[in-house]
Amino acid sequence: QVHLVESGGGLVQAGGSLRLSCADSRRTFSNNGVGWFRQAPGKEREFVATFDWRGRLTSYEDSVKGRFTISRDHAKSMVDLQMNNLKPEDTAVYYCASARGPLGRSGADQYNYWGQGTQVTVSS
């Protein structure tokens, strides 16, 4: 049963912003690292951002550094991804995921729970 639910995707023009949210109904975020990944058509799923169970030790994929920010609300067991200055190459389905342990990781195989994804489309 999927317990991670993403929201906030949509269509935006290049240079615009979107804020994605991930709600965790089982509160697995309380003890585990959290990551955001994305998958564009015809491409493999790729790492976007992550942090550890405390919301620290943040790491970003190089192309999103300075534009994307991962954050969390412990009380609500939610994790957000603020995306600014969006580019057409950011177009993808974005997924949040809960890691197998307390640390955030860049490898998709280090995550055992995934949401169903939310579409982000950036027009030029």
Short mmCIF file of N, CA and C in Angstrom, two decimals:
data_model
loop_
_atom_site.label_atom_id
_atom_site.label_comp_id
_atom_site.label_asym_id
_atom_site.label_seq_id
_atom_site.Cartn_x
_atom_site.Cartn_y
_atom_site.Cartn_z
N GLN A 1 0.84 -1.18 0.00
CA GLN A 1 0.00 0.00 0.00
C GLN A 1 0.88 1.24 0.00
N VAL A 2 0.65 2.13 -0.96
CA VAL A 2 1.44 3.35 -1.08
C VAL A 2 1.05 4.29 0.05
N HIS A 3 2.04 4.78 0.79
CA HIS A 3 1.73 5.71 1.86
C HIS A 3 2.42 7.05 1.69
N LEU A 4 3.13 7.21 0.58
CA LEU A 4 3.72 8.50 0.24
C LEU A 4 2.93 9.08 -0.93
N VAL A 5 2.48 10.30 -0.76
CA VAL A 5 1.66 10.93 -1.79
C VAL A 5 2.23 12.30 -2.13
N GLU A 6 2.62 12.44 -3.41
CA GLU A 6 3.16 13.71 -3.88
C GLU A 6 2.04 14.60 -4.40
N SER A 7 2.27 15.91 -4.34
CA SER A 7 1.34 16.88 -4.90
C SER A 7 2.12 18.12 -5.29
N GLY A 8 1.47 18.98 -6.06
CA GLY A 8 2.07 20.27 -6.40
C GLY A 8 2.64 20.37 -7.80
N GLY A 9 2.62 19.28 -8.55
CA GLY A 9 3.12 19.34 -9.91
C GLY A 9 2.21 20.14 -10.81
N GLY A 10 2.67 20.42 -12.03
CA GLY A 10 1.86 21.16 -12.97
C GLY A 10 2.67 21.67 -14.13
N LEU A 11 2.06 22.57 -14.87
CA LEU A 11 2.70 23.18 -16.03
C LEU A 11 3.14 24.60 -15.67
N VAL A 12 4.39 24.93 -15.97
CA VAL A 12 4.93 26.25 -15.65
C VAL A 12 5.86 26.68 -16.77
N GLN A 13 5.98 27.97 -16.98
CA GLN A 13 6.91 28.48 -17.98
C GLN A 13 8.33 28.48 -17.44
N ALA A 14 9.28 28.42 -18.33
CA ALA A 14 10.68 28.48 -17.93
C ALA A 14 10.93 29.74 -17.10
N GLY A 15 11.69 29.58 -16.03
CA GLY A 15 11.94 30.67 -15.11
C GLY A 15 10.96 30.73 -13.95
N GLY A 16 9.90 29.96 -14.04
CA GLY A 16 8.90 29.95 -12.99
C GLY A 16 9.25 29.03 -11.84
N SER A 17 8.31 28.90 -10.89
CA SER A 17 8.54 28.11 -9.68
C SER A 17 7.38 27.17 -9.42
N LEU A 18 7.70 26.07 -8.77
CA LEU A 18 6.70 25.15 -8.26
C LEU A 18 7.18 24.63 -6.91
N ARG A 19 6.22 24.26 -6.08
CA ARG A 19 6.57 23.65 -4.79
C ARG A 19 5.88 22.30 -4.71
N LEU A 20 6.67 21.26 -4.65
CA LEU A 20 6.14 19.91 -4.52
C LEU A 20 6.08 19.54 -3.04
N SER A 21 5.08 18.77 -2.68
CA SER A 21 4.95 18.28 -1.32
C SER A 21 4.79 16.77 -1.34
N CYS A 22 5.26 16.14 -0.27
CA CYS A 22 5.13 14.70 -0.12
C CYS A 22 4.60 14.42 1.28
N ALA A 23 3.43 13.83 1.35
CA ALA A 23 2.81 13.48 2.63
C ALA A 23 3.07 12.02 2.95
N ASP A 24 3.47 11.77 4.19
CA ASP A 24 3.85 10.43 4.63
C ASP A 24 2.87 9.95 5.71
N SER A 25 1.94 9.10 5.33
CA SER A 25 0.89 8.70 6.28
C SER A 25 1.39 7.72 7.33
N ARG A 26 2.50 7.07 7.11
CA ARG A 26 3.04 6.12 8.09
C ARG A 26 4.15 6.72 8.93
N ARG A 27 4.47 7.97 8.68
CA ARG A 27 5.50 8.67 9.43
C ARG A 27 6.86 7.97 9.37
N THR A 28 7.16 7.37 8.22
CA THR A 28 8.49 6.76 8.05
C THR A 28 9.57 7.82 7.96
N PHE A 29 9.18 9.05 7.62
CA PHE A 29 10.16 10.13 7.53
C PHE A 29 10.77 10.44 8.89
N SER A 30 10.13 10.07 9.96
CA SER A 30 10.62 10.40 11.29
C SER A 30 11.96 9.73 11.58
N ASN A 31 12.22 8.60 10.98
CA ASN A 31 13.41 7.82 11.30
C ASN A 31 14.31 7.54 10.10
N ASN A 32 13.88 7.96 8.94
CA ASN A 32 14.61 7.60 7.73
C ASN A 32 14.93 8.80 6.87
N GLY A 33 15.99 8.65 6.07
CA GLY A 33 16.31 9.67 5.10
C GLY A 33 15.21 9.79 4.06
N VAL A 34 15.15 10.94 3.41
CA VAL A 34 14.12 11.21 2.42
C VAL A 34 14.78 11.71 1.14
N GLY A 35 14.27 11.30 0.02
CA GLY A 35 14.82 11.75 -1.24
C GLY A 35 13.76 12.14 -2.24
N TRP A 36 14.14 13.01 -3.15
CA TRP A 36 13.34 13.32 -4.33
C TRP A 36 14.10 12.84 -5.54
N PHE A 37 13.41 12.19 -6.44
CA PHE A 37 13.95 11.70 -7.70
C PHE A 37 13.03 12.16 -8.82
N ARG A 38 13.51 12.05 -10.04
CA ARG A 38 12.68 12.40 -11.19
C ARG A 38 12.99 11.47 -12.35
N GLN A 39 12.01 11.33 -13.22
CA GLN A 39 12.18 10.49 -14.40
C GLN A 39 11.53 11.15 -15.59
N ALA A 40 12.36 11.47 -16.57
CA ALA A 40 11.87 12.05 -17.81
C ALA A 40 11.57 10.93 -18.81
N PRO A 41 10.72 11.20 -19.79
CA PRO A 41 10.38 10.17 -20.78
C PRO A 41 11.62 9.61 -21.45
N GLY A 42 11.73 8.28 -21.49
CA GLY A 42 12.84 7.64 -22.16
C GLY A 42 14.14 7.65 -21.39
N LYS A 43 14.10 8.16 -20.15
CA LYS A 43 15.32 8.23 -19.35
C LYS A 43 15.16 7.46 -18.05
N GLU A 44 16.28 7.15 -17.43
CA GLU A 44 16.25 6.47 -16.15
C GLU A 44 15.89 7.45 -15.03
N ARG A 45 15.39 6.89 -13.94
CA ARG A 45 15.10 7.72 -12.78
C ARG A 45 16.41 8.28 -12.23
N GLU A 46 16.41 9.57 -11.92
CA GLU A 46 17.63 10.19 -11.45
C GLU A 46 17.40 10.92 -10.13
N PHE A 47 18.46 11.00 -9.35
CA PHE A 47 18.46 11.66 -8.06
C PHE A 47 18.31 13.16 -8.22
N VAL A 48 17.55 13.78 -7.30
CA VAL A 48 17.39 15.23 -7.31
C VAL A 48 17.91 15.84 -6.01
N ALA A 49 17.40 15.35 -4.87
CA ALA A 49 17.77 15.95 -3.59
C ALA A 49 17.48 14.97 -2.47
N THR A 50 18.21 15.14 -1.36
CA THR A 50 17.99 14.27 -0.23
C THR A 50 18.47 14.92 1.06
N PHE A 51 17.95 14.45 2.19
CA PHE A 51 18.55 14.76 3.47
C PHE A 51 18.30 13.61 4.43
N ASP A 52 18.93 13.69 5.61
CA ASP A 52 18.81 12.59 6.55
C ASP A 52 17.55 12.74 7.40
N TRP A 53 17.36 11.84 8.34
CA TRP A 53 16.13 11.79 9.11
C TRP A 53 15.90 13.06 9.94
N ARG A 54 16.98 13.81 10.19
CA ARG A 54 16.85 15.05 10.95
C ARG A 54 16.56 16.23 10.04
N GLY A 55 16.58 16.00 8.75
CA GLY A 55 16.44 17.11 7.81
C GLY A 55 17.75 17.84 7.58
N ARG A 56 18.84 17.19 7.86
CA ARG A 56 20.17 17.78 7.68
C ARG A 56 20.96 16.98 6.65
N LEU A 57 22.25 17.25 6.54
CA LEU A 57 23.13 16.57 5.57
C LEU A 57 22.49 16.56 4.20
N THR A 58 22.09 17.75 3.77
CA THR A 58 21.39 17.90 2.51
C THR A 58 22.35 17.70 1.33
N SER A 59 21.84 17.10 0.28
CA SER A 59 22.62 16.89 -0.93
C SER A 59 21.72 17.10 -2.13
N TYR A 60 22.28 17.70 -3.18
CA TYR A 60 21.53 17.98 -4.40
C TYR A 60 22.30 17.50 -5.63
N GLU A 61 21.54 17.14 -6.63
CA GLU A 61 22.14 16.87 -7.93
C GLU A 61 22.68 18.18 -8.49
N ASP A 62 23.80 18.12 -9.19
CA ASP A 62 24.49 19.34 -9.59
C ASP A 62 23.62 20.31 -10.37
N SER A 63 22.78 19.81 -11.26
CA SER A 63 22.02 20.71 -12.14
C SER A 63 20.93 21.48 -11.40
N VAL A 64 20.58 21.07 -10.18
CA VAL A 64 19.52 21.76 -9.45
C VAL A 64 20.05 22.58 -8.28
N LYS A 65 21.35 22.49 -8.01
CA LYS A 65 21.93 23.25 -6.91
C LYS A 65 21.69 24.75 -7.11
N GLY A 66 21.27 25.40 -6.04
CA GLY A 66 21.00 26.83 -6.11
C GLY A 66 19.60 27.15 -6.63
N ARG A 67 18.90 26.17 -7.16
CA ARG A 67 17.54 26.40 -7.68
C ARG A 67 16.49 25.64 -6.87
N PHE A 68 16.84 24.46 -6.40
CA PHE A 68 15.89 23.62 -5.65
C PHE A 68 16.28 23.59 -4.18
N THR A 69 15.26 23.49 -3.32
CA THR A 69 15.50 23.39 -1.88
C THR A 69 14.57 22.34 -1.29
N ILE A 70 15.16 21.38 -0.58
CA ILE A 70 14.38 20.35 0.10
C ILE A 70 14.19 20.78 1.55
N SER A 71 12.98 20.56 2.08
CA SER A 71 12.70 20.95 3.45
C SER A 71 11.66 19.99 4.03
N ARG A 72 11.49 20.07 5.35
CA ARG A 72 10.52 19.16 5.96
C ARG A 72 9.75 19.83 7.08
N ASP A 73 8.58 19.28 7.33
CA ASP A 73 7.74 19.66 8.45
C ASP A 73 7.56 18.40 9.28
N HIS A 74 8.34 18.31 10.38
CA HIS A 74 8.28 17.10 11.20
C HIS A 74 6.88 16.83 11.74
N ALA A 75 6.24 17.87 12.21
CA ALA A 75 4.94 17.70 12.85
C ALA A 75 3.92 17.11 11.90
N LYS A 76 4.00 17.52 10.64
CA LYS A 76 3.04 17.05 9.64
C LYS A 76 3.56 15.84 8.87
N SER A 77 4.80 15.42 9.14
CA SER A 77 5.44 14.34 8.40
C SER A 77 5.33 14.59 6.89
N MET A 78 5.78 15.76 6.50
CA MET A 78 5.75 16.14 5.09
C MET A 78 7.12 16.66 4.69
N VAL A 79 7.45 16.43 3.45
CA VAL A 79 8.69 16.94 2.88
C VAL A 79 8.35 17.70 1.61
N ASP A 80 8.96 18.86 1.46
CA ASP A 80 8.70 19.69 0.28
C ASP A 80 9.94 19.80 -0.59
N LEU A 81 9.71 20.14 -1.83
CA LEU A 81 10.79 20.47 -2.76
C LEU A 81 10.40 21.77 -3.45
N GLN A 82 11.05 22.84 -3.07
CA GLN A 82 10.83 24.15 -3.70
C GLN A 82 11.72 24.23 -4.93
N MET A 83 11.12 24.48 -6.07
CA MET A 83 11.85 24.51 -7.33
C MET A 83 11.70 25.89 -7.95
N ASN A 84 12.80 26.60 -8.07
CA ASN A 84 12.82 27.94 -8.65
C ASN A 84 13.61 27.95 -9.94
N ASN A 85 13.37 28.98 -10.73
CA ASN A 85 14.08 29.15 -12.00
C ASN A 85 14.05 27.84 -12.81
N LEU A 86 12.87 27.33 -12.98
CA LEU A 86 12.72 26.04 -13.66
C LEU A 86 13.11 26.14 -15.13
N LYS A 87 13.63 25.05 -15.64
CA LYS A 87 14.09 24.96 -17.02
C LYS A 87 13.35 23.82 -17.73
N PRO A 88 13.24 23.87 -19.04
CA PRO A 88 12.56 22.79 -19.76
C PRO A 88 13.15 21.41 -19.46
N GLU A 89 14.44 21.35 -19.20
CA GLU A 89 15.07 20.06 -18.90
C GLU A 89 14.70 19.52 -17.52
N ASP A 90 13.99 20.31 -16.72
CA ASP A 90 13.48 19.82 -15.44
C ASP A 90 12.17 19.05 -15.61
N THR A 91 11.64 19.05 -16.81
CA THR A 91 10.39 18.33 -17.07
C THR A 91 10.56 16.84 -16.80
N ALA A 92 9.70 16.31 -15.94
CA ALA A 92 9.79 14.91 -15.54
C ALA A 92 8.65 14.59 -14.57
N VAL A 93 8.51 13.32 -14.27
CA VAL A 93 7.68 12.91 -13.14
C VAL A 93 8.58 12.90 -11.91
N TYR A 94 8.14 13.57 -10.86
CA TYR A 94 8.93 13.69 -9.64
C TYR A 94 8.36 12.75 -8.57
N TYR A 95 9.27 12.04 -7.93
CA TYR A 95 8.90 11.06 -6.90
C TYR A 95 9.58 11.39 -5.58
N CYS A 96 8.87 11.23 -4.49
CA CYS A 96 9.52 11.25 -3.18
C CYS A 96 9.69 9.81 -2.72
N ALA A 97 10.66 9.61 -1.84
CA ALA A 97 10.97 8.26 -1.40
C ALA A 97 11.52 8.29 0.02
N SER A 98 11.27 7.20 0.73
CA SER A 98 11.77 7.03 2.10
C SER A 98 12.91 6.02 2.07
N ALA A 99 14.05 6.40 2.66
CA ALA A 99 15.25 5.56 2.59
C ALA A 99 15.16 4.35 3.51
N ARG A 100 16.06 3.40 3.29
CA ARG A 100 16.11 2.18 4.09
C ARG A 100 16.70 2.42 5.48
N GLY A 101 17.32 3.57 5.66
CA GLY A 101 17.92 3.88 6.94
C GLY A 101 17.85 5.37 7.23
N PRO A 102 18.56 5.83 8.26
CA PRO A 102 18.44 7.23 8.69
C PRO A 102 19.12 8.25 7.78
N LEU A 103 20.00 7.80 6.89
CA LEU A 103 20.73 8.74 6.06
C LEU A 103 20.07 8.94 4.71
N GLY A 104 20.26 10.11 4.15
CA GLY A 104 19.81 10.36 2.80
C GLY A 104 20.80 9.80 1.81
N ARG A 105 20.34 9.29 0.69
CA ARG A 105 21.20 8.65 -0.30
C ARG A 105 20.84 9.13 -1.70
N SER A 106 21.80 9.04 -2.62
CA SER A 106 21.53 9.43 -4.00
C SER A 106 21.17 8.25 -4.88
N GLY A 107 21.34 7.04 -4.41
CA GLY A 107 21.00 5.87 -5.20
C GLY A 107 19.58 5.41 -4.97
N ALA A 108 18.85 5.22 -6.05
CA ALA A 108 17.45 4.83 -5.92
C ALA A 108 17.29 3.50 -5.19
N ASP A 109 18.28 2.62 -5.27
CA ASP A 109 18.17 1.32 -4.63
C ASP A 109 18.28 1.41 -3.11
N GLN A 110 18.60 2.59 -2.59
CA GLN A 110 18.69 2.80 -1.15
C GLN A 110 17.34 3.20 -0.55
N TYR A 111 16.30 3.20 -1.35
CA TYR A 111 14.97 3.60 -0.90
C TYR A 111 14.00 2.45 -1.08
N ASN A 112 13.16 2.25 -0.07
CA ASN A 112 12.24 1.13 -0.15
C ASN A 112 10.77 1.54 -0.22
N TYR A 113 10.47 2.81 -0.06
CA TYR A 113 9.10 3.27 -0.21
C TYR A 113 9.08 4.45 -1.17
N TRP A 114 8.15 4.40 -2.09
CA TRP A 114 8.05 5.42 -3.13
C TRP A 114 6.61 5.90 -3.27
N GLY A 115 6.50 7.18 -3.61
CA GLY A 115 5.19 7.69 -3.98
C GLY A 115 4.90 7.35 -5.44
N GLN A 116 3.74 7.75 -5.90
CA GLN A 116 3.32 7.44 -7.26
C GLN A 116 3.75 8.51 -8.26
N GLY A 117 4.26 9.62 -7.78
CA GLY A 117 4.81 10.64 -8.66
C GLY A 117 3.85 11.75 -9.00
N THR A 118 4.43 12.89 -9.33
CA THR A 118 3.65 14.04 -9.78
C THR A 118 4.37 14.65 -10.99
N GLN A 119 3.60 15.00 -12.01
CA GLN A 119 4.18 15.48 -13.26
C GLN A 119 4.53 16.96 -13.16
N VAL A 120 5.74 17.28 -13.58
CA VAL A 120 6.19 18.66 -13.70
C VAL A 120 6.56 18.90 -15.16
N THR A 121 5.93 19.88 -15.77
CA THR A 121 6.20 20.22 -17.16
C THR A 121 6.61 21.68 -17.24
N VAL A 122 7.77 21.94 -17.82
CA VAL A 122 8.28 23.30 -17.95
C VAL A 122 8.34 23.64 -19.43
N SER A 123 7.59 24.65 -19.82
CA SER A 123 7.56 25.05 -21.22
C SER A 123 8.60 26.13 -21.49
N SER A 124 9.11 26.14 -22.69
CA SER A 124 10.15 27.12 -23.05
C SER A 124 9.55 28.40 -23.60
#
